[in-house]
Short mmCIF file of N, CA and C in Angstrom, two decimals:
data_model
loop_
_atom_site.label_atom_id
_atom_site.label_comp_id
_atom_site.label_asym_id
_atom_site.label_seq_id
_atom_site.Cartn_x
_atom_site.Cartn_y
_atom_site.Cartn_z
N VAL A 8 238.69 115.68 137.13
CA VAL A 8 238.22 114.50 137.82
C VAL A 8 239.32 113.45 137.74
N ASN A 9 239.83 113.09 138.87
CA ASN A 9 240.90 112.11 138.90
C ASN A 9 240.43 110.69 139.16
N GLU A 10 239.39 110.54 139.95
CA GLU A 10 238.88 109.22 140.29
C GLU A 10 237.36 109.20 140.16
N PRO A 11 236.86 109.11 138.94
CA PRO A 11 235.40 109.14 138.76
C PRO A 11 234.75 107.88 139.34
N ALA A 12 233.49 108.05 139.79
CA ALA A 12 232.74 106.91 140.31
C ALA A 12 231.97 106.20 139.20
N LEU A 13 231.72 106.93 138.10
CA LEU A 13 230.94 106.40 136.99
C LEU A 13 231.65 106.63 135.67
N LEU A 14 231.46 105.70 134.76
CA LEU A 14 231.88 105.85 133.37
C LEU A 14 230.60 105.82 132.55
N LEU A 15 230.22 106.97 131.98
CA LEU A 15 228.97 107.09 131.24
C LEU A 15 229.23 107.04 129.74
N ALA A 16 228.40 106.28 129.03
CA ALA A 16 228.54 106.17 127.57
C ALA A 16 227.14 106.21 126.95
N ASP A 17 226.85 107.26 126.20
CA ASP A 17 225.55 107.42 125.55
C ASP A 17 225.68 107.00 124.09
N GLU A 18 225.04 105.89 123.74
CA GLU A 18 225.07 105.35 122.38
C GLU A 18 226.51 105.21 121.85
N PRO A 19 227.38 104.53 122.60
CA PRO A 19 228.79 104.47 122.20
C PRO A 19 229.06 103.71 120.91
N THR A 20 228.12 102.90 120.45
CA THR A 20 228.35 102.11 119.24
C THR A 20 227.52 102.59 118.06
N SER A 21 226.84 103.69 118.23
CA SER A 21 225.99 104.22 117.15
C SER A 21 226.83 104.53 115.91
N GLY A 22 226.43 103.98 114.79
CA GLY A 22 227.11 104.23 113.53
C GLY A 22 228.33 103.35 113.28
N LEU A 23 228.62 102.43 114.18
CA LEU A 23 229.78 101.56 114.00
C LEU A 23 229.36 100.21 113.44
N ASP A 24 230.27 99.59 112.68
CA ASP A 24 230.00 98.23 112.22
C ASP A 24 230.15 97.28 113.41
N ASP A 25 229.73 96.04 113.23
CA ASP A 25 229.72 95.08 114.34
C ASP A 25 231.09 94.88 114.97
N GLU A 26 232.11 94.77 114.15
CA GLU A 26 233.46 94.52 114.67
C GLU A 26 233.92 95.67 115.57
N ASN A 27 233.77 96.90 115.09
CA ASN A 27 234.22 98.05 115.87
C ASN A 27 233.32 98.31 117.07
N ALA A 28 232.04 98.03 116.94
CA ALA A 28 231.13 98.17 118.08
C ALA A 28 231.57 97.23 119.20
N HIS A 29 231.92 96.01 118.84
CA HIS A 29 232.39 95.03 119.83
C HIS A 29 233.69 95.51 120.49
N ARG A 30 234.57 96.08 119.71
CA ARG A 30 235.85 96.57 120.24
C ARG A 30 235.62 97.72 121.23
N VAL A 31 234.70 98.62 120.89
CA VAL A 31 234.40 99.75 121.78
C VAL A 31 233.81 99.25 123.10
N LEU A 32 232.87 98.32 123.02
CA LEU A 32 232.27 97.78 124.25
C LEU A 32 233.30 97.05 125.10
N ASP A 33 234.17 96.28 124.46
CA ASP A 33 235.24 95.60 125.20
C ASP A 33 236.13 96.61 125.91
N LEU A 34 236.48 97.68 125.22
CA LEU A 34 237.33 98.72 125.81
C LEU A 34 236.64 99.37 127.01
N LEU A 35 235.36 99.70 126.86
CA LEU A 35 234.62 100.32 127.96
C LEU A 35 234.56 99.40 129.18
N MET A 36 234.28 98.13 128.94
CA MET A 36 234.19 97.18 130.05
C MET A 36 235.56 96.95 130.70
N GLU A 37 236.61 96.88 129.89
CA GLU A 37 237.96 96.71 130.44
C GLU A 37 238.34 97.90 131.31
N GLN A 38 238.05 99.11 130.82
CA GLN A 38 238.40 100.31 131.58
C GLN A 38 237.59 100.41 132.87
N SER A 39 236.32 100.05 132.82
CA SER A 39 235.52 100.12 134.05
C SER A 39 236.06 99.13 135.09
N ASP A 40 236.49 97.96 134.64
CA ASP A 40 237.10 97.00 135.56
C ASP A 40 238.44 97.52 136.10
N ARG A 41 239.23 98.06 135.21
CA ARG A 41 240.56 98.55 135.58
C ARG A 41 240.46 99.69 136.59
N TRP A 42 239.54 100.63 136.32
CA TRP A 42 239.37 101.79 137.19
C TRP A 42 238.45 101.51 138.38
N GLU A 43 237.84 100.32 138.39
CA GLU A 43 236.90 99.93 139.44
C GLU A 43 235.77 100.95 139.58
N VAL A 44 235.15 101.26 138.43
CA VAL A 44 234.02 102.19 138.40
C VAL A 44 232.82 101.50 137.76
N THR A 45 231.67 102.07 138.00
CA THR A 45 230.45 101.57 137.40
C THR A 45 230.34 102.09 135.98
N LEU A 46 230.02 101.21 135.06
CA LEU A 46 229.83 101.57 133.65
C LEU A 46 228.33 101.67 133.39
N VAL A 47 227.90 102.84 132.90
CA VAL A 47 226.50 103.05 132.53
C VAL A 47 226.47 103.32 131.03
N VAL A 48 225.79 102.44 130.29
CA VAL A 48 225.68 102.57 128.84
C VAL A 48 224.22 102.76 128.48
N ALA A 49 223.93 103.83 127.75
CA ALA A 49 222.58 104.05 127.22
C ALA A 49 222.61 103.68 125.74
N SER A 50 221.70 102.79 125.35
CA SER A 50 221.68 102.34 123.96
C SER A 50 220.31 101.81 123.60
N HIS A 51 219.93 102.03 122.33
CA HIS A 51 218.70 101.46 121.80
C HIS A 51 218.96 100.11 121.14
N ASP A 52 220.21 99.72 121.05
CA ASP A 52 220.62 98.50 120.36
C ASP A 52 220.62 97.32 121.34
N ASP A 53 219.76 96.35 121.12
CA ASP A 53 219.69 95.19 122.00
C ASP A 53 220.99 94.40 122.02
N ARG A 54 221.75 94.42 120.93
CA ARG A 54 223.02 93.70 120.91
C ARG A 54 223.98 94.27 121.95
N VAL A 55 223.92 95.57 122.14
CA VAL A 55 224.77 96.21 123.15
C VAL A 55 224.37 95.72 124.54
N ARG A 56 223.10 95.76 124.81
CA ARG A 56 222.59 95.33 126.12
C ARG A 56 222.96 93.87 126.40
N LEU A 57 222.80 93.02 125.41
CA LEU A 57 223.07 91.60 125.59
C LEU A 57 224.56 91.29 125.77
N SER A 58 225.42 92.17 125.28
CA SER A 58 226.86 91.91 125.38
C SER A 58 227.45 92.37 126.72
N ILE A 59 226.67 93.11 127.48
CA ILE A 59 227.13 93.59 128.78
C ILE A 59 226.64 92.63 129.86
N THR A 60 227.53 92.25 130.75
CA THR A 60 227.23 91.23 131.75
C THR A 60 226.01 91.55 132.60
N ASP A 61 226.03 92.68 133.26
CA ASP A 61 224.91 93.10 134.11
C ASP A 61 224.18 94.23 133.40
N SER A 62 222.96 93.98 132.98
CA SER A 62 222.23 95.03 132.27
C SER A 62 220.82 95.14 132.81
N TYR A 63 220.28 96.33 132.68
CA TYR A 63 218.92 96.63 133.10
C TYR A 63 218.22 97.33 131.96
N GLU A 64 217.01 96.96 131.72
CA GLU A 64 216.25 97.52 130.61
C GLU A 64 215.16 98.42 131.16
N LEU A 65 215.09 99.64 130.64
CA LEU A 65 214.04 100.59 131.03
C LEU A 65 213.14 100.86 129.85
#
């Protein structure tokens, strides 16, 4: 896959401390902007949801 339409991340911060969780989320958001793709993050952690600009809760 050379030009994906989606960047999927399932529980990307699970088991990480706050500092590294923040770094991972920043990296994911930077890459989705850089590649101009939609970022989909699945997480049970409300802090993750709140740190992402556009989020939807199911």
